[in-house]
PDB file of N, CA and C in Angstrom:
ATOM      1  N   UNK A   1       0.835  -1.177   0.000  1.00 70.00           N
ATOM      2  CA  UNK A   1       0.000   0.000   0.000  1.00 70.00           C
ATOM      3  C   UNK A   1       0.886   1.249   0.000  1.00 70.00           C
ATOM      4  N   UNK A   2       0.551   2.670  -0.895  1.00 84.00           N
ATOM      5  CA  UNK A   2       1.417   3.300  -0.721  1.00 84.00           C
ATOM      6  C   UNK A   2       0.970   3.938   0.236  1.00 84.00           C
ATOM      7  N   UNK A   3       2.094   5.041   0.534  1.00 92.00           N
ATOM      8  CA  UNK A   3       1.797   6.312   1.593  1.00 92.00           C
ATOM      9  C   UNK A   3       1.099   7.254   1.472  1.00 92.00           C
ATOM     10  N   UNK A   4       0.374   7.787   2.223  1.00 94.00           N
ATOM     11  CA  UNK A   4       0.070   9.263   1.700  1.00 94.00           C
ATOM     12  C   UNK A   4       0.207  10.149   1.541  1.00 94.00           C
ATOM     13  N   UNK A   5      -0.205  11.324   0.546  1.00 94.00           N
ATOM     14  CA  UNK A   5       0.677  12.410   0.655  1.00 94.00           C
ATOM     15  C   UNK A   5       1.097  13.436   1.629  1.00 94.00           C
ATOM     16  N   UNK A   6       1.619  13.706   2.137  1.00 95.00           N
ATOM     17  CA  UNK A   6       2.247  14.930   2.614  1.00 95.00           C
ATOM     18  C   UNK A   6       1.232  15.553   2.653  1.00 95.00           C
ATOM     19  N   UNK A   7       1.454  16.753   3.203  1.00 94.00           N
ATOM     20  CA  UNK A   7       0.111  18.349   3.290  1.00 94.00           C
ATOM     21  C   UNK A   7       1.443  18.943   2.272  1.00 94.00           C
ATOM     22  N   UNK A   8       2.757  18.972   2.558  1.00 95.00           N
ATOM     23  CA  UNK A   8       3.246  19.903   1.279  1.00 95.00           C
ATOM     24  C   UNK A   8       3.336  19.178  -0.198  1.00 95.00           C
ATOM     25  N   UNK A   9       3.206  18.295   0.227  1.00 95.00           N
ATOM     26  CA  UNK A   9       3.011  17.437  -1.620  1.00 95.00           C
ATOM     27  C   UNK A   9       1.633  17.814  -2.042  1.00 95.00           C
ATOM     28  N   UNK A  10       0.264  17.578  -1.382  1.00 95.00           N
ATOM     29  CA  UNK A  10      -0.876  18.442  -1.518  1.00 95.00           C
ATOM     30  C   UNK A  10      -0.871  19.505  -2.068  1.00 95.00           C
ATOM     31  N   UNK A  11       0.177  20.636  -1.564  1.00 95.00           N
ATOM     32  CA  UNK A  11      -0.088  21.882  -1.480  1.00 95.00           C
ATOM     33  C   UNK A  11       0.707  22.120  -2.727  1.00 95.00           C
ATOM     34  N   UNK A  12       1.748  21.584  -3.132  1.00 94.00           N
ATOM     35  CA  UNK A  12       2.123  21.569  -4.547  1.00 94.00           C
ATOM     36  C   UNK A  12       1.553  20.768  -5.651  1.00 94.00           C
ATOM     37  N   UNK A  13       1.114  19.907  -5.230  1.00 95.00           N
ATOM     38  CA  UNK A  13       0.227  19.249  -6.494  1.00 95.00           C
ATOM     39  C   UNK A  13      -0.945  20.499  -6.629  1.00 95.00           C
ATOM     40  N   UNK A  14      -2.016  20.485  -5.713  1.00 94.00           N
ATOM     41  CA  UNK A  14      -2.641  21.766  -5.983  1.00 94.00           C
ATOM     42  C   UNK A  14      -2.412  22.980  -6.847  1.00 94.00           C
ATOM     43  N   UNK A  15      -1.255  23.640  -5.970  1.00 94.00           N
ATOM     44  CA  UNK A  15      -0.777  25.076  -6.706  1.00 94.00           C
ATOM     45  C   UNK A  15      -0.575  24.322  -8.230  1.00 94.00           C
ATOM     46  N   UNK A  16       0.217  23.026  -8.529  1.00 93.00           N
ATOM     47  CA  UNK A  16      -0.145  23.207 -10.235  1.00 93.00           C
ATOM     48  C   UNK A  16      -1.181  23.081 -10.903  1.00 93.00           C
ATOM     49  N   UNK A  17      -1.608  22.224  -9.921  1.00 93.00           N
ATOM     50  CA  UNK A  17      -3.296  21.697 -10.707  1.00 93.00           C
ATOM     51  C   UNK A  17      -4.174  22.930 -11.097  1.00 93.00           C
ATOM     52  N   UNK A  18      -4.252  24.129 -10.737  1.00 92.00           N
ATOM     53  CA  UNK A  18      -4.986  24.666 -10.287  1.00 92.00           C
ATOM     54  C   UNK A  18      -4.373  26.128 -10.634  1.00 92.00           C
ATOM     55  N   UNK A  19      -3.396  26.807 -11.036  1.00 91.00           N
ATOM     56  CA  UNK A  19      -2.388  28.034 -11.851  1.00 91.00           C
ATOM     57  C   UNK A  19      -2.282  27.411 -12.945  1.00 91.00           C
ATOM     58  N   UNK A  20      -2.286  28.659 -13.810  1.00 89.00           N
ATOM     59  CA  UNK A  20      -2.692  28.507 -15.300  1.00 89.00           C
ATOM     60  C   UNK A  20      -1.843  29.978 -15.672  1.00 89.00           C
ATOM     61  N   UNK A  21      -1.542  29.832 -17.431  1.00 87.00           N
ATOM     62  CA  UNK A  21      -0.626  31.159 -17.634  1.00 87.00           C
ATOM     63  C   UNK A  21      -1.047  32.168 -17.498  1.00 87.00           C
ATOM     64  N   UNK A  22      -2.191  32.572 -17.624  1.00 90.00           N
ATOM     65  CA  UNK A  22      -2.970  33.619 -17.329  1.00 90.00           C
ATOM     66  C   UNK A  22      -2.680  34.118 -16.069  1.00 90.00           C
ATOM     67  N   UNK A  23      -3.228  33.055 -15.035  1.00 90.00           N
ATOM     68  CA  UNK A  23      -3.496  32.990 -13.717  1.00 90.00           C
ATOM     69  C   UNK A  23      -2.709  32.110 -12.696  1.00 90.00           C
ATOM     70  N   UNK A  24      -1.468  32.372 -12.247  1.00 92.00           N
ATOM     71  CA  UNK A  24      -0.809  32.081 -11.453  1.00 92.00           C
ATOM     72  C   UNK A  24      -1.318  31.998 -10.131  1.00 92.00           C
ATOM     73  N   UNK A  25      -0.981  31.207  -9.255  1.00 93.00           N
ATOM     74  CA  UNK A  25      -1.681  30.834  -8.409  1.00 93.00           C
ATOM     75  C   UNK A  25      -0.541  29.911  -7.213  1.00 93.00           C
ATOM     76  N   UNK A  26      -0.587  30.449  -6.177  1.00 94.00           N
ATOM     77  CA  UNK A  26       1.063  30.573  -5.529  1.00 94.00           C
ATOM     78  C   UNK A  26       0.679  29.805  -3.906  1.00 94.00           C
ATOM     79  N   UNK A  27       1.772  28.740  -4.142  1.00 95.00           N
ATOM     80  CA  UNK A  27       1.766  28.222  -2.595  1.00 95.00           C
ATOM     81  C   UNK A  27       0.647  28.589  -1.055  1.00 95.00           C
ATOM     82  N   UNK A  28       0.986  29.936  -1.128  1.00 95.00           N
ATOM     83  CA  UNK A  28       0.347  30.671  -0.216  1.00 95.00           C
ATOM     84  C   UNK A  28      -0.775  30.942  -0.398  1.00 95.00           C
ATOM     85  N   UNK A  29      -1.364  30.897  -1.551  1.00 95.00           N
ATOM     86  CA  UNK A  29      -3.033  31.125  -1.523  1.00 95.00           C
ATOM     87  C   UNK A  29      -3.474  29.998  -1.475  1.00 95.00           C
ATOM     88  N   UNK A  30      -3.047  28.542  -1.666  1.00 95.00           N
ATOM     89  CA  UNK A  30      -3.589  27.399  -1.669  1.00 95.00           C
ATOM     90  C   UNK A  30      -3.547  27.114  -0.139  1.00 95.00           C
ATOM     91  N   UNK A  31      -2.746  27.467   0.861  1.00 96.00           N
ATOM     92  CA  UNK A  31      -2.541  27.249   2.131  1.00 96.00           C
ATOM     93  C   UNK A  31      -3.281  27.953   2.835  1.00 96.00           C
ATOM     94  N   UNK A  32      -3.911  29.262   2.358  1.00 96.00           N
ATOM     95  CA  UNK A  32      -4.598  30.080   2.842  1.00 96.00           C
ATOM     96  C   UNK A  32      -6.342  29.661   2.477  1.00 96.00           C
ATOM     97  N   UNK A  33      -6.171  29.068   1.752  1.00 95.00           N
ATOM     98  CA  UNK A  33      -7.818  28.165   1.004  1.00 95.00           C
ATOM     99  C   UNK A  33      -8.042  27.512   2.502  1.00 95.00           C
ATOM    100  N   UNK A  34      -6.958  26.195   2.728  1.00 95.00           N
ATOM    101  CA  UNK A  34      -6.866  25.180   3.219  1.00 95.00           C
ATOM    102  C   UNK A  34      -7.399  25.444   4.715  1.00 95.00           C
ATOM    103  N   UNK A  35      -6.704  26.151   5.079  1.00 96.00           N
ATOM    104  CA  UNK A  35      -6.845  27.122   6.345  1.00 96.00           C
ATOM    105  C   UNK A  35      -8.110  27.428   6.836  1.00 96.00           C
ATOM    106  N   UNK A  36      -8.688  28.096   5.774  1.00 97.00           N
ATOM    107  CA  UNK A  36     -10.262  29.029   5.508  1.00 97.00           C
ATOM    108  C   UNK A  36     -10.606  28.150   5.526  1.00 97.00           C
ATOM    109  N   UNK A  37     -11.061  27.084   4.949  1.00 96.00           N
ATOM    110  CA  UNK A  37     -11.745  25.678   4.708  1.00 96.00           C
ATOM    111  C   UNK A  37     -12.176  24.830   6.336  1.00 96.00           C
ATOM    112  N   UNK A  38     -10.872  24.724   6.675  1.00 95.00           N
ATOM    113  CA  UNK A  38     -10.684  24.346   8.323  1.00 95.00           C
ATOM    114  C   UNK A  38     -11.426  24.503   8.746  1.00 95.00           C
ATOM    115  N   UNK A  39     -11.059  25.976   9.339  1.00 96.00           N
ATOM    116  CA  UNK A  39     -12.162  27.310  10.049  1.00 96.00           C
ATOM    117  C   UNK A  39     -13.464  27.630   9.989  1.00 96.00           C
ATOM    118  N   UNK A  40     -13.952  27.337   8.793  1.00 96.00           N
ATOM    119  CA  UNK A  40     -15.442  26.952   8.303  1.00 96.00           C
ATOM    120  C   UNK A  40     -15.827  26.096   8.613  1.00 96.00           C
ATOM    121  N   UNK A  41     -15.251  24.834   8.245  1.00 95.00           N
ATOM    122  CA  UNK A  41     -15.765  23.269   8.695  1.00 95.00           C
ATOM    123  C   UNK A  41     -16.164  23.051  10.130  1.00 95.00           C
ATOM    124  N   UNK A  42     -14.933  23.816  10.833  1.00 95.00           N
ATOM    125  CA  UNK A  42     -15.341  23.803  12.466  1.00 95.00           C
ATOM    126  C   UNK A  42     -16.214  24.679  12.888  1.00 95.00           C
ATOM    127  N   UNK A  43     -16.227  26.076  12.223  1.00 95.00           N
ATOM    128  CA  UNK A  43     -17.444  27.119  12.882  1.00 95.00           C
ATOM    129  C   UNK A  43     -18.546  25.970  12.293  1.00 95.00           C
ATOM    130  N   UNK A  44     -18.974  25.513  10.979  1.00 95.00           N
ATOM    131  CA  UNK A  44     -19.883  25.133  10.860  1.00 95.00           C
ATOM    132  C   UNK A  44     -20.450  23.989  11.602  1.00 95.00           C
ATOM    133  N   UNK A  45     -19.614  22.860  11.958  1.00 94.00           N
ATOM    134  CA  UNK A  45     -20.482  21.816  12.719  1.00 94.00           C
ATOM    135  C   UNK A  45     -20.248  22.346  14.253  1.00 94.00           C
ATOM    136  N   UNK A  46     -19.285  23.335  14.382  1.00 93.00           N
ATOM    137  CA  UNK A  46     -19.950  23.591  16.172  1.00 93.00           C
ATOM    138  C   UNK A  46     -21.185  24.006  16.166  1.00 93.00           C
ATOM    139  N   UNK A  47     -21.875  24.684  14.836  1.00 91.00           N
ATOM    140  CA  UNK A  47     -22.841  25.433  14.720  1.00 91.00           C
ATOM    141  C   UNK A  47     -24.080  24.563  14.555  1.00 91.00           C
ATOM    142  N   UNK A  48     -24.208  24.535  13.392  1.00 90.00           N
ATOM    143  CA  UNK A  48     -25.478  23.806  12.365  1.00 90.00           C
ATOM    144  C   UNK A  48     -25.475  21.986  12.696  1.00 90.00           C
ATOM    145  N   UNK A  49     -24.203  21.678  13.024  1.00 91.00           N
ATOM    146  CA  UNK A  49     -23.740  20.370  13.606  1.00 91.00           C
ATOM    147  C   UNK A  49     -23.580  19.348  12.481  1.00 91.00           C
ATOM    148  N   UNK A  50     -23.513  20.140  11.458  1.00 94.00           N
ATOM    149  CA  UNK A  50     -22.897  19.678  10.339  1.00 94.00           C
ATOM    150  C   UNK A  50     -22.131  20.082   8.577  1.00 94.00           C
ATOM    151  N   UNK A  51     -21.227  20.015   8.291  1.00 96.00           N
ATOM    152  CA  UNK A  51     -20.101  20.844   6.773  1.00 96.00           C
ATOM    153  C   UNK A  51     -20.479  19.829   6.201  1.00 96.00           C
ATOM    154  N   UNK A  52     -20.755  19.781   5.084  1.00 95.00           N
ATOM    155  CA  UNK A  52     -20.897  19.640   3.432  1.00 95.00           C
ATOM    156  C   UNK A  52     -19.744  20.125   2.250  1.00 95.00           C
ATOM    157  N   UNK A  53     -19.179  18.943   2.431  1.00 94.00           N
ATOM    158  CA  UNK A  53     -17.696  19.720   1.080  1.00 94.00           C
ATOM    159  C   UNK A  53     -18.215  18.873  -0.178  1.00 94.00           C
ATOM    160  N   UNK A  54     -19.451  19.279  -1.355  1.00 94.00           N
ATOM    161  CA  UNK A  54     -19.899  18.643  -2.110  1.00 94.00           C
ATOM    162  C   UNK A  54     -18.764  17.912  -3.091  1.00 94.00           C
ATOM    163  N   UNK A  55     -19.089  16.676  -3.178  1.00 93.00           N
ATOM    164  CA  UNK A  55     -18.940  14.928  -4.584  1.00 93.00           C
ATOM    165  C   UNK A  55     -17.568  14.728  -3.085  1.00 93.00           C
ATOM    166  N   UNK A  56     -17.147  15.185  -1.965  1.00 95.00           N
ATOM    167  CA  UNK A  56     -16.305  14.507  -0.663  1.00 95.00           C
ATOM    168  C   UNK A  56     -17.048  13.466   0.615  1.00 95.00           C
ATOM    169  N   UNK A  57     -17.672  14.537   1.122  1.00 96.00           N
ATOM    170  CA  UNK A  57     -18.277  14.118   2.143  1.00 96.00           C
ATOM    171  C   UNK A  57     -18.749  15.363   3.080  1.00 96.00           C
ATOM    172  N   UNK A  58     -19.534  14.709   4.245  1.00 96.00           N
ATOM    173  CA  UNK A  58     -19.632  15.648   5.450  1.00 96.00           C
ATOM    174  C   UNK A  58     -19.484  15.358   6.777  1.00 96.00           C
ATOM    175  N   UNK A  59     -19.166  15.811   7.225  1.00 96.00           N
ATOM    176  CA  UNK A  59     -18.540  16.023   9.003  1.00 96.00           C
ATOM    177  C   UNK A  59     -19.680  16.369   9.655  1.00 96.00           C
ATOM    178  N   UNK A  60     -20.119  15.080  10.530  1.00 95.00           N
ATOM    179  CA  UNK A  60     -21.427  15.333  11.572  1.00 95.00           C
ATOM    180  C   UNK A  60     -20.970  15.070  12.845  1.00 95.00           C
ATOM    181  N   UNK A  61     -21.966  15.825  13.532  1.00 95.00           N
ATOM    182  CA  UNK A  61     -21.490  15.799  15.073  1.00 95.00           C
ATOM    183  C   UNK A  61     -22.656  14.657  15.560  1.00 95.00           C
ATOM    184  N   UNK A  62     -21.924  13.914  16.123  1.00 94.00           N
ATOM    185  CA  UNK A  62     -22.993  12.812  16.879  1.00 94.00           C
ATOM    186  C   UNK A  62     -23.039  12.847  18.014  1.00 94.00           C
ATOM    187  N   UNK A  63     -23.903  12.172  18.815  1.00 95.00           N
ATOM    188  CA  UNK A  63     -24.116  11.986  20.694  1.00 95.00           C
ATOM    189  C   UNK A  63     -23.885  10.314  20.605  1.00 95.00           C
ATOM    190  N   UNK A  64     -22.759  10.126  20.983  1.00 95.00           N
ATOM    191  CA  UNK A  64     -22.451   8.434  21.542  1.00 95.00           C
ATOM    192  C   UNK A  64     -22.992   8.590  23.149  1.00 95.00           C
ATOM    193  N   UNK A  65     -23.961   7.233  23.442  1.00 97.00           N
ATOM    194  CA  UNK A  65     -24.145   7.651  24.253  1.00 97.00           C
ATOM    195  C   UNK A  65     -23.326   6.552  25.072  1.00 97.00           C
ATOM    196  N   UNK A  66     -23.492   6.684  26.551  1.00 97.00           N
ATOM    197  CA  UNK A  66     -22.736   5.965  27.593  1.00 97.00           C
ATOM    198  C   UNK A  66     -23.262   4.376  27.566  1.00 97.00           C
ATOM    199  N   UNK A  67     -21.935   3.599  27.562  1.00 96.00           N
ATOM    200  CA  UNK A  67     -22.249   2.101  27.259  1.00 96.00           C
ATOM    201  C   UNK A  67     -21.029   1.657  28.409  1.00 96.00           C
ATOM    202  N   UNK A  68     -20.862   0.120  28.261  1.00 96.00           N
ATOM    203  CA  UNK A  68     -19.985  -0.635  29.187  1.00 96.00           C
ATOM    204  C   UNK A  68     -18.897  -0.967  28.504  1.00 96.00           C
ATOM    205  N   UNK A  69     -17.886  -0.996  28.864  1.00 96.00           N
ATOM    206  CA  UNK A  69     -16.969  -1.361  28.253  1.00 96.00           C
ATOM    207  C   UNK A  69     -15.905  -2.173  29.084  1.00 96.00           C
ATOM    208  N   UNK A  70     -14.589  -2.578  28.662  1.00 96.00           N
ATOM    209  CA  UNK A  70     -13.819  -3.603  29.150  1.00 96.00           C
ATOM    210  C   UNK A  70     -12.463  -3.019  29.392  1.00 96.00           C
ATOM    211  N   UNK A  71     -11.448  -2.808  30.218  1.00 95.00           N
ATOM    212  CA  UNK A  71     -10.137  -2.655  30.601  1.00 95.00           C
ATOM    213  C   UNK A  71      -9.504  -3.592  30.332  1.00 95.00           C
ATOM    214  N   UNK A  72      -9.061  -3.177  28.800  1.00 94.00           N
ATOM    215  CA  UNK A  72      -7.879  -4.733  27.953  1.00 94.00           C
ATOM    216  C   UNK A  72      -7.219  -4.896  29.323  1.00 94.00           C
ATOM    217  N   UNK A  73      -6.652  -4.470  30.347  1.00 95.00           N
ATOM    218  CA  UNK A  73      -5.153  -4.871  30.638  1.00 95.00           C
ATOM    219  C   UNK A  73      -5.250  -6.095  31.828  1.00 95.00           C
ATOM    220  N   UNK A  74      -7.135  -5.298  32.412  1.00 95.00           N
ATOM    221  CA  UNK A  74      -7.340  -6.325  33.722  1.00 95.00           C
ATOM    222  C   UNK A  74      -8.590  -7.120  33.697  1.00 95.00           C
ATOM    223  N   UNK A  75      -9.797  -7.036  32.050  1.00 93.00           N
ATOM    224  CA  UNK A  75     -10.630  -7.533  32.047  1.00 93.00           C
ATOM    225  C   UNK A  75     -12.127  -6.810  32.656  1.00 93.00           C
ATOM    226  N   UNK A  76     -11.498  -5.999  33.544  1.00 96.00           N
ATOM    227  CA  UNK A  76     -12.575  -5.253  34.895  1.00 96.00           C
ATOM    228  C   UNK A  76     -13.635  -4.617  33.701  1.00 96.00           C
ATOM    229  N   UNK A  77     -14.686  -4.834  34.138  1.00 96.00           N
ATOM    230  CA  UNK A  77     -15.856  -3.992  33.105  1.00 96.00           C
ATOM    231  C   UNK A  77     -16.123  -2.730  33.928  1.00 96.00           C
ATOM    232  N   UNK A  78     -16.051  -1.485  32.913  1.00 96.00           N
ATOM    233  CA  UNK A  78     -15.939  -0.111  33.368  1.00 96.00           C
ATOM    234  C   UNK A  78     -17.038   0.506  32.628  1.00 96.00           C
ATOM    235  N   UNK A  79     -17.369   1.512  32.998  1.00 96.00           N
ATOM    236  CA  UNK A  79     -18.388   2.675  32.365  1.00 96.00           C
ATOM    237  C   UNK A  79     -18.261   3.869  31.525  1.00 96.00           C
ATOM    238  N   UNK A  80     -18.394   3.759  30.341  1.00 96.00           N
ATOM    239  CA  UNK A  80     -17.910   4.963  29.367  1.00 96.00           C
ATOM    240  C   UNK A  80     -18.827   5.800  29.373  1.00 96.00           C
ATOM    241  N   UNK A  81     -18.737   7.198  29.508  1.00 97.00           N
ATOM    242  CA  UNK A  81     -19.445   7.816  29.679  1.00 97.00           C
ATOM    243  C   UNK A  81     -19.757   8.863  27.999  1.00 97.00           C
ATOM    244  N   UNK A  82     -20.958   8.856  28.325  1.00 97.00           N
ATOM    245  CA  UNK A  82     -21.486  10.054  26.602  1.00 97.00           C
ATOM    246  C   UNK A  82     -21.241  10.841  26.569  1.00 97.00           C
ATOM    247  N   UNK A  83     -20.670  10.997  25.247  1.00 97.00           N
ATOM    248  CA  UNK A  83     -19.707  12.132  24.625  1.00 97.00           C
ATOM    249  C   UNK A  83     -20.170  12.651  23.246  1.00 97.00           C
ATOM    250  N   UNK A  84     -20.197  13.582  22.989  1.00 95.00           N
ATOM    251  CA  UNK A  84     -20.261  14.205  21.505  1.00 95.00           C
ATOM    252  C   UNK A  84     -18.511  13.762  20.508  1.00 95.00           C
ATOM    253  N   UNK A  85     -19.261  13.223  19.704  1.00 95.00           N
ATOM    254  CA  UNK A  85     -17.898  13.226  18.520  1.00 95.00           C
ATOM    255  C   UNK A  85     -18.340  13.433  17.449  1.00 95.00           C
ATOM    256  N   UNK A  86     -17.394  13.422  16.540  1.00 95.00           N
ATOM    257  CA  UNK A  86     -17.358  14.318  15.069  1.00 95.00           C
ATOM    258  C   UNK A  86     -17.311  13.040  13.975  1.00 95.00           C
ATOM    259  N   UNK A  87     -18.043  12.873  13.396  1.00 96.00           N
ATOM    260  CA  UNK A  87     -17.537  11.557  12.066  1.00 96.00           C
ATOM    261  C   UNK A  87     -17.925  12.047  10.668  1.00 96.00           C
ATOM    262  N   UNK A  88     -17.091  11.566  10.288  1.00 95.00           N
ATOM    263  CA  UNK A  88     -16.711  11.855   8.868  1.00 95.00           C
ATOM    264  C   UNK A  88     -17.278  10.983   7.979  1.00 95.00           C
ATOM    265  N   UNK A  89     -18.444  11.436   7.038  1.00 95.00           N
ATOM    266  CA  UNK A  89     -18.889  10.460   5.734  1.00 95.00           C
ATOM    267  C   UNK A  89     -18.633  10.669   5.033  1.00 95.00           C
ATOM    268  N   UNK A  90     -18.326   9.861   4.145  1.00 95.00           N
ATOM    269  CA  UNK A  90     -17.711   9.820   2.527  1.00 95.00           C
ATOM    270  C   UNK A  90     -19.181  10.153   1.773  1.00 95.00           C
ATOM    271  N   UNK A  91     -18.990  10.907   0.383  1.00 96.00           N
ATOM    272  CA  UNK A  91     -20.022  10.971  -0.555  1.00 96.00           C
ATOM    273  C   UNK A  91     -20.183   9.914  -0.868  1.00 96.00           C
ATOM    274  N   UNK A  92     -20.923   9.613  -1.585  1.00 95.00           N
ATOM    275  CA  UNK A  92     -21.689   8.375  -2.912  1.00 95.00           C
ATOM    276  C   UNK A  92     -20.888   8.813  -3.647  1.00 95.00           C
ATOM    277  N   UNK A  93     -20.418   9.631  -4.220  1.00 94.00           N
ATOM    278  CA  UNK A  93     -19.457   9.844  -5.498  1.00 94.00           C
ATOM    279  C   UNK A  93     -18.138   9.549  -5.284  1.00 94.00           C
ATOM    280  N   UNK A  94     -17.646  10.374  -3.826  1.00 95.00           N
ATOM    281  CA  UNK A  94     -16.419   9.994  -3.872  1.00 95.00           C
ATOM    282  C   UNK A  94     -16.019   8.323  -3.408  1.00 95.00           C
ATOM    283  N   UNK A  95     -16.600   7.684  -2.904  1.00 95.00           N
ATOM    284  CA  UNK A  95     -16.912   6.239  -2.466  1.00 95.00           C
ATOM    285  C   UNK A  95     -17.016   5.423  -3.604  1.00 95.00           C
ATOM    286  N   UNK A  96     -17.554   5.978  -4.872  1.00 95.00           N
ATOM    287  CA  UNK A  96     -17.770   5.041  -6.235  1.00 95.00           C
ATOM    288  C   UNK A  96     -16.440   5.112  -6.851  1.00 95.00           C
ATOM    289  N   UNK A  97     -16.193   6.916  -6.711  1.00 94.00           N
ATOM    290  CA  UNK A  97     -14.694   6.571  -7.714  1.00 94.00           C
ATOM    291  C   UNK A  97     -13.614   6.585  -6.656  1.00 94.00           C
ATOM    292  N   UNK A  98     -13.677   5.867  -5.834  1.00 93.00           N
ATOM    293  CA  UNK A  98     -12.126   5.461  -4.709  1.00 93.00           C
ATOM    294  C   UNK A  98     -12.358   4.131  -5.096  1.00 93.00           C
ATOM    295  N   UNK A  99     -13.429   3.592  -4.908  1.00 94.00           N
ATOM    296  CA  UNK A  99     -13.342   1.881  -4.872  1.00 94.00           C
ATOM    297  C   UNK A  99     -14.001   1.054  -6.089  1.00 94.00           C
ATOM    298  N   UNK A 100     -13.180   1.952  -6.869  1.00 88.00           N
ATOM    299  CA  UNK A 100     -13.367   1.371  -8.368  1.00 88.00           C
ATOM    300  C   UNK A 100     -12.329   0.717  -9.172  1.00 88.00           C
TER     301      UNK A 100
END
C-alpha cells in the first residue's frame, strides 16, 4: 500500500493543478484556502452540527451515548461515559470513484 501524501506534496500538487498562464496561483493562496476551509468546517459543525464539502463528504457531530466497556489490561468492566464526537462520511461519489 502506498503512503500518503504529505500536506506539502498536496499543497504543490494543488498550486499546479490549479495556476494557469494567465493565472498564477502561488503556494500561499492554496494554504490560505486550506486554512479558511478548516475554520469553516469547524465554525460550521460547532454550529449547524454539520459541513458539506460537495462529490467529498460531510462532518457530523454525533451523541455516543454511555455504554460498558472492558479494561484490555485487567478484564474489569468499566463505564464509558457520553460524549459528543465528530464523524466523517464519505459521498456516494467519492466512495464510487475510490473503490473502483
Amino acid at each position: 500500500m502506498a503512503n500518503p501524501m504529505s500536506k506539502s506534496k498536496i499543497i504543490a500538487y494543488m498550486t499546479e493543478k490549479v495556476s494557469t498562464d494567465e493565472k498564477p496561483v502561488s503556494k500561499k493562496q492554496v494554504v490560505a484556502f486550506f486554512d479558511e476551509l478548516f475554520k469553516l468546517a469547524v465554525k460550521e459543525t460547532r454550529g449547524a452540527g454539520k459541513f458539506v464539502i460537495p462529490g467529498i463528504g460531510r462532518a457530523v457531530k454525533a451523541h455516543r451515548k454511555a455504554r460498558m466497556g472492558r479494561n484490555p489490561a485487567t478484564g474489569e468492566a468499566i463505564k464509558i461515559k457520553a460524549k459528543t464526537v465528530v464523524r466523517l462520511r464519505a459521498a456516494k461519489a467519492f466512495k464510487d470513484a475510490a473503490l473502483k
